[in-house]
Amino acid sequence: MKPWQKILLVVVVIGIISLIAFVAVVYNLITAEPTIHKHSYLIMEVSGPVLEYPPVDFVAQLAVKPVKSLTQMLENIQKARVDKRIDGIILKIFVSDANWGKLQELRAALSRFKATGKKVFVYSEYLANSHYYLATVADSIFMPPCGMLLFSGLASEQVFVKNTLKKLGIKENIIKIEKYKTATEFFQNDRMSPENRRMTEWLLDDQFNDFITTIANDRNLKPKAVKSLLNRLLFSAKDAQQAGLIDSVLYWDELEEKLKARGERRFRSVNSSTYAQIRPESVGLRGKVKIAVIHAQGAINWGENGFDPLFGLRMGSATMVRLIKSAQKAKGIKAIIFRIDSPGGNGIASDAISHQIEIAAKKKPVIVSMCDVAASGGYMIAYRAPVLVANPGTYTGSIGLFSMKFNLKGFYDKLGITKDFVTRGKHATFYSDYRDFTPAEKQILIRNSWDFYNTWIENIAKFRHLRVGQVDSLARGRVWTGRQAKQNGLIDVLGDLETAIEIAKKKAGISKEVPVKLVHYPRRKGFLESLLSKNFLTISSRHPEVLLYRLLGRLETTMQQCQWLPWMWISK
């Protein structure tokens, strides 16, 4: 190596180390516990994507669009309940993809907050159906004069691409168990099958009844009156107030003035991300007895937890088995809550996770807590636990399976692409995208699928204390709400995470009055630890443009939060 190359290398290394050190220092500065003034309101935004649990390390967060997490929201509400500096909570609600399970968990947590005598207010420029369902938990709902309330009811809209595939020359090869396993209809049909429509109707009926009843109770209206208001569709803020759907029409600055503490010159508030830096211990939540909360979210597959740029968060069976073993063996952990938010995935990987839950349950109390969805593989990883808890609006069940591939030969022909093969073995091109399954291969797949299914429902019958025929009548792909699953014996208790914690305490012999400390798995990593992790290297090598974009965005946010540093703008 030439002298100038050595000098350049040293300069580059020093520059990289300096950048890492700088970002680490700034990161530590902005995560230091902030000052909260007396008579402050906690401002919580509910908008956009809401994950059950945030990405586990700083670098993983760079690879995904920054999102809110239900876990952080629930922790903030719990701290605010006992924090004497917090007078109340203001929810700022915008368009969010949080489903019924998450909305019900937030409602339950906010109801417990209100039980302390503190107030919950909602401020929103635009509310629509499910967002309004959340809003009605508040003591008062405020909108600006130009605000709008869309009150239209609930609908399920499904998309089908069968005709698109036909035009492209693509043929689906799908084996499913069975008629209610409707996810494959996206590729197979041009409209809902009778089974799909029937199932969608029983799910929507359950949600709609809860929607009407909850709003009627919270707004002191009769259910018949609420249904009548749906016919009006769209309300201005003034019309919504006159109809009794909101309480007052005012701008945000007017709300600040209204809530300003007596003797204070200005309205005091703290946002969610800032308040998240407050340690539970600093507000008196000093639990010594530990309960593990293992977060299982995303589509299930083999290997490690991760992030797929196309499909989002991935739950890896290897990661989950390792986390369950760790919580099982940890001497300080008295019970395990297995927190699921997953639509399913790989059946074999799901069974491996489920088997480890069975082992752990022989050593310690294990309670499943279902969030938005624990269906198909998401139910498979749950059913072996002794106690299953779900929200009334959780989607669960979907006990069934499908196998699929696509024959792309017709599509390749349109593009002028051809393939040729050299094979050894009769079925060597079994999963080739250049042909359909043969009749013999299809029969083998069907037989294998039914063997898997029958073993699964036999195990469910064993662990849920049901008859095999009874499980079969609830399965074959059928999806249920948590409320329906409770009636059918697929789960044990309706409730949220707090419900699961109380059950875990009881099963572990912990007094109801004894506070507990929740230990979350997977553990969130620090910046430097994340930087040296395998996940960072994988993201860097496969998606450097995504990493760079997010890193620049984070650096801009960091610089803006540190007001003593020179202001810096980086164009996105």
PDB file of N, CA and C in Angstrom, residues 490-531:
ATOM      1  N   LEU A 490     -62.645 -21.402  21.461  1.00  0.00           N
ATOM      2  CA  LEU A 490     -61.293 -21.308  20.889  1.00  0.00           C
ATOM      3  C   LEU A 490     -60.374 -20.438  21.736  1.00  0.00           C
ATOM      4  N   ILE A 491     -60.939 -19.575  22.567  1.00  0.00           N
ATOM      5  CA  ILE A 491     -60.160 -18.808  23.537  1.00  0.00           C
ATOM      6  C   ILE A 491     -60.869 -18.900  24.894  1.00  0.00           C
ATOM      7  N   ASP A 492     -60.224 -18.343  25.932  1.00  0.00           N
ATOM      8  CA  ASP A 492     -60.765 -18.477  27.289  1.00  0.00           C
ATOM      9  C   ASP A 492     -61.366 -17.198  27.858  1.00  0.00           C
ATOM     10  N   VAL A 493     -60.710 -16.063  27.617  1.00  0.00           N
ATOM     11  CA  VAL A 493     -61.098 -14.824  28.295  1.00  0.00           C
ATOM     12  C   VAL A 493     -61.090 -13.670  27.296  1.00  0.00           C
ATOM     13  N   LEU A 494     -62.086 -12.789  27.401  1.00  0.00           N
ATOM     14  CA  LEU A 494     -62.084 -11.545  26.633  1.00  0.00           C
ATOM     15  C   LEU A 494     -61.392 -10.469  27.464  1.00  0.00           C
ATOM     16  N   GLY A 495     -60.406  -9.802  26.870  1.00  0.00           N
ATOM     17  CA  GLY A 495     -59.695  -8.759  27.595  1.00  0.00           C
ATOM     18  C   GLY A 495     -58.469  -8.302  26.845  1.00  0.00           C
ATOM     19  N   ASP A 496     -57.751  -7.375  27.454  1.00  0.00           N
ATOM     20  CA  ASP A 496     -56.576  -6.786  26.828  1.00  0.00           C
ATOM     21  C   ASP A 496     -55.306  -7.263  27.521  1.00  0.00           C
ATOM     22  N   LEU A 497     -54.201  -6.564  27.268  1.00  0.00           N
ATOM     23  CA  LEU A 497     -52.933  -6.933  27.885  1.00  0.00           C
ATOM     24  C   LEU A 497     -53.009  -6.866  29.398  1.00  0.00           C
ATOM     25  N   GLU A 498     -53.697  -5.852  29.915  1.00  0.00           N
ATOM     26  CA  GLU A 498     -53.843  -5.711  31.366  1.00  0.00           C
ATOM     27  C   GLU A 498     -54.574  -6.920  31.960  1.00  0.00           C
ATOM     28  N   THR A 499     -55.557  -7.436  31.238  1.00  0.00           N
ATOM     29  CA  THR A 499     -56.266  -8.639  31.674  1.00  0.00           C
ATOM     30  C   THR A 499     -55.305  -9.817  31.759  1.00  0.00           C
ATOM     31  N   ALA A 500     -54.464  -9.964  30.734  1.00  0.00           N
ATOM     32  CA  ALA A 500     -53.485 -11.055  30.707  1.00  0.00           C
ATOM     33  C   ALA A 500     -52.498 -10.938  31.862  1.00  0.00           C
ATOM     34  N   ILE A 501     -52.104  -9.707  32.197  1.00  0.00           N
ATOM     35  CA  ILE A 501     -51.174  -9.500  33.314  1.00  0.00           C
ATOM     36  C   ILE A 501     -51.815  -9.945  34.625  1.00  0.00           C
ATOM     37  N   GLU A 502     -53.067  -9.584  34.838  1.00  0.00           N
ATOM     38  CA  GLU A 502     -53.757  -9.979  36.077  1.00  0.00           C
ATOM     39  C   GLU A 502     -53.886 -11.496  36.182  1.00  0.00           C
ATOM     40  N   ILE A 503     -54.177 -12.151  35.064  1.00  0.00           N
ATOM     41  CA  ILE A 503     -54.275 -13.617  35.070  1.00  0.00           C
ATOM     42  C   ILE A 503     -52.911 -14.235  35.344  1.00  0.00           C
ATOM     43  N   ALA A 504     -51.862 -13.683  34.727  1.00  0.00           N
ATOM     44  CA  ALA A 504     -50.508 -14.196  34.935  1.00  0.00           C
ATOM     45  C   ALA A 504     -50.097 -14.076  36.406  1.00  0.00           C
ATOM     46  N   LYS A 505     -50.447 -12.939  37.028  1.00  0.00           N
ATOM     47  CA  LYS A 505     -50.128 -12.750  38.447  1.00  0.00           C
ATOM     48  C   LYS A 505     -50.821 -13.800  39.306  1.00  0.00           C
ATOM     49  N   LYS A 506     -52.073 -14.039  39.012  1.00  0.00           N
ATOM     50  CA  LYS A 506     -52.839 -15.021  39.785  1.00  0.00           C
ATOM     51  C   LYS A 506     -52.256 -16.416  39.615  1.00  0.00           C
ATOM     52  N   LYS A 507     -51.934 -16.798  38.373  1.00  0.00           N
ATOM     53  CA  LYS A 507     -51.381 -18.123  38.105  1.00  0.00           C
ATOM     54  C   LYS A 507     -50.010 -18.307  38.749  1.00  0.00           C
ATOM     55  N   ALA A 508     -49.254 -17.201  38.888  1.00  0.00           N
ATOM     56  CA  ALA A 508     -47.914 -17.267  39.464  1.00  0.00           C
ATOM     57  C   ALA A 508     -47.923 -17.098  40.978  1.00  0.00           C
ATOM     58  N   GLY A 509     -49.110 -16.918  41.552  1.00  0.00           N
ATOM     59  CA  GLY A 509     -49.198 -16.745  42.998  1.00  0.00           C
ATOM     60  C   GLY A 509     -48.772 -15.378  43.475  1.00  0.00           C
ATOM     61  N   ILE A 510     -48.859 -14.383  42.611  1.00  0.00           N
ATOM     62  CA  ILE A 510     -48.491 -13.010  42.956  1.00  0.00           C
ATOM     63  C   ILE A 510     -49.752 -12.277  43.402  1.00  0.00           C
ATOM     64  N   SER A 511     -49.693 -11.632  44.547  1.00  0.00           N
ATOM     65  CA  SER A 511     -50.842 -10.897  45.062  1.00  0.00           C
ATOM     66  C   SER A 511     -51.270  -9.817  44.081  1.00  0.00           C
ATOM     67  N   LYS A 512     -52.582  -9.589  44.006  1.00  0.00           N
ATOM     68  CA  LYS A 512     -53.130  -8.599  43.079  1.00  0.00           C
ATOM     69  C   LYS A 512     -52.578  -7.209  43.341  1.00  0.00           C
ATOM     70  N   GLU A 513     -52.270  -6.912  44.617  1.00  0.00           N
ATOM     71  CA  GLU A 513     -51.795  -5.574  44.987  1.00  0.00           C
ATOM     72  C   GLU A 513     -50.307  -5.373  44.692  1.00  0.00           C
ATOM     73  N   VAL A 514     -49.576  -6.463  44.437  1.00  0.00           N
ATOM     74  CA  VAL A 514     -48.123  -6.366  44.228  1.00  0.00           C
ATOM     75  C   VAL A 514     -47.847  -5.861  42.806  1.00  0.00           C
ATOM     76  N   PRO A 515     -47.134  -4.734  42.655  1.00  0.00           N
ATOM     77  CA  PRO A 515     -46.804  -4.253  41.306  1.00  0.00           C
ATOM     78  C   PRO A 515     -45.768  -5.158  40.646  1.00  0.00           C
ATOM     79  N   VAL A 516     -45.859  -5.300  39.344  1.00  0.00           N
ATOM     80  CA  VAL A 516     -44.907  -6.135  38.612  1.00  0.00           C
ATOM     81  C   VAL A 516     -44.148  -5.297  37.592  1.00  0.00           C
ATOM     82  N   LYS A 517     -42.999  -5.793  37.225  1.00  0.00           N
ATOM     83  CA  LYS A 517     -42.199  -5.155  36.183  1.00  0.00           C
ATOM     84  C   LYS A 517     -42.273  -6.020  34.939  1.00  0.00           C
ATOM     85  N   LEU A 518     -42.680  -5.422  33.828  1.00  0.00           N
ATOM     86  CA  LEU A 518     -42.752  -6.148  32.573  1.00  0.00           C
ATOM     87  C   LEU A 518     -41.396  -6.129  31.879  1.00  0.00           C
ATOM     88  N   VAL A 519     -40.919  -7.311  31.523  1.00  0.00           N
ATOM     89  CA  VAL A 519     -39.653  -7.447  30.803  1.00  0.00           C
ATOM     90  C   VAL A 519     -39.993  -7.828  29.365  1.00  0.00           C
ATOM     91  N   HIS A 520     -39.721  -6.928  28.428  1.00  0.00           N
ATOM     92  CA  HIS A 520     -40.136  -7.140  27.044  1.00  0.00           C
ATOM     93  C   HIS A 520     -39.073  -7.896  26.246  1.00  0.00           C
ATOM     94  N   TYR A 521     -39.548  -8.886  25.498  1.00  0.00           N
ATOM     95  CA  TYR A 521     -38.714  -9.645  24.566  1.00  0.00           C
ATOM     96  C   TYR A 521     -39.309  -9.457  23.167  1.00  0.00           C
ATOM     97  N   PRO A 522     -38.471  -9.223  22.132  1.00  0.00           N
ATOM     98  CA  PRO A 522     -37.021  -9.065  22.166  1.00  0.00           C
ATOM     99  C   PRO A 522     -36.612  -7.723  22.774  1.00  0.00           C
ATOM    100  N   ARG A 523     -35.460  -7.749  23.401  1.00  0.00           N
ATOM    101  CA  ARG A 523     -34.935  -6.554  24.059  1.00  0.00           C
ATOM    102  C   ARG A 523     -34.532  -5.512  23.019  1.00  0.00           C
ATOM    103  N   ARG A 524     -34.853  -4.250  23.321  1.00  0.00           N
ATOM    104  CA  ARG A 524     -34.433  -3.165  22.428  1.00  0.00           C
ATOM    105  C   ARG A 524     -32.948  -2.894  22.616  1.00  0.00           C
ATOM    106  N   LYS A 525     -32.238  -2.814  21.513  1.00  0.00           N
ATOM    107  CA  LYS A 525     -30.795  -2.643  21.554  1.00  0.00           C
ATOM    108  C   LYS A 525     -30.414  -1.163  21.544  1.00  0.00           C
ATOM    109  N   GLY A 526     -29.246  -0.893  22.088  1.00  0.00           N
ATOM    110  CA  GLY A 526     -28.690   0.452  22.026  1.00  0.00           C
ATOM    111  C   GLY A 526     -28.119   0.739  20.651  1.00  0.00           C
ATOM    112  N   PHE A 527     -27.762   1.990  20.418  1.00  0.00           N
ATOM    113  CA  PHE A 527     -27.301   2.412  19.099  1.00  0.00           C
ATOM    114  C   PHE A 527     -26.050   1.663  18.658  1.00  0.00           C
ATOM    115  N   LEU A 528     -25.004   1.658  19.490  1.00  0.00           N
ATOM    116  CA  LEU A 528     -23.748   1.038  19.086  1.00  0.00           C
ATOM    117  C   LEU A 528     -23.892  -0.469  18.931  1.00  0.00           C
ATOM    118  N   GLU A 529     -24.670  -1.091  19.817  1.00  0.00           N
ATOM    119  CA  GLU A 529     -24.908  -2.524  19.707  1.00  0.00           C
ATOM    120  C   GLU A 529     -25.627  -2.839  18.399  1.00  0.00           C
ATOM    121  N   SER A 530     -26.577  -1.997  18.039  1.00  0.00           N
ATOM    122  CA  SER A 530     -27.313  -2.191  16.794  1.00  0.00           C
ATOM    123  C   SER A 530     -26.413  -2.024  15.587  1.00  0.00           C
ATOM    124  N   LEU A 531     -25.511  -1.047  15.683  1.00  0.00           N
ATOM    125  CA  LEU A 531     -24.628  -0.742  14.568  1.00  0.00           C
ATOM    126  C   LEU A 531     -23.727  -1.914  14.221  1.00  0.00           C
TER     127      LEU A 531
END
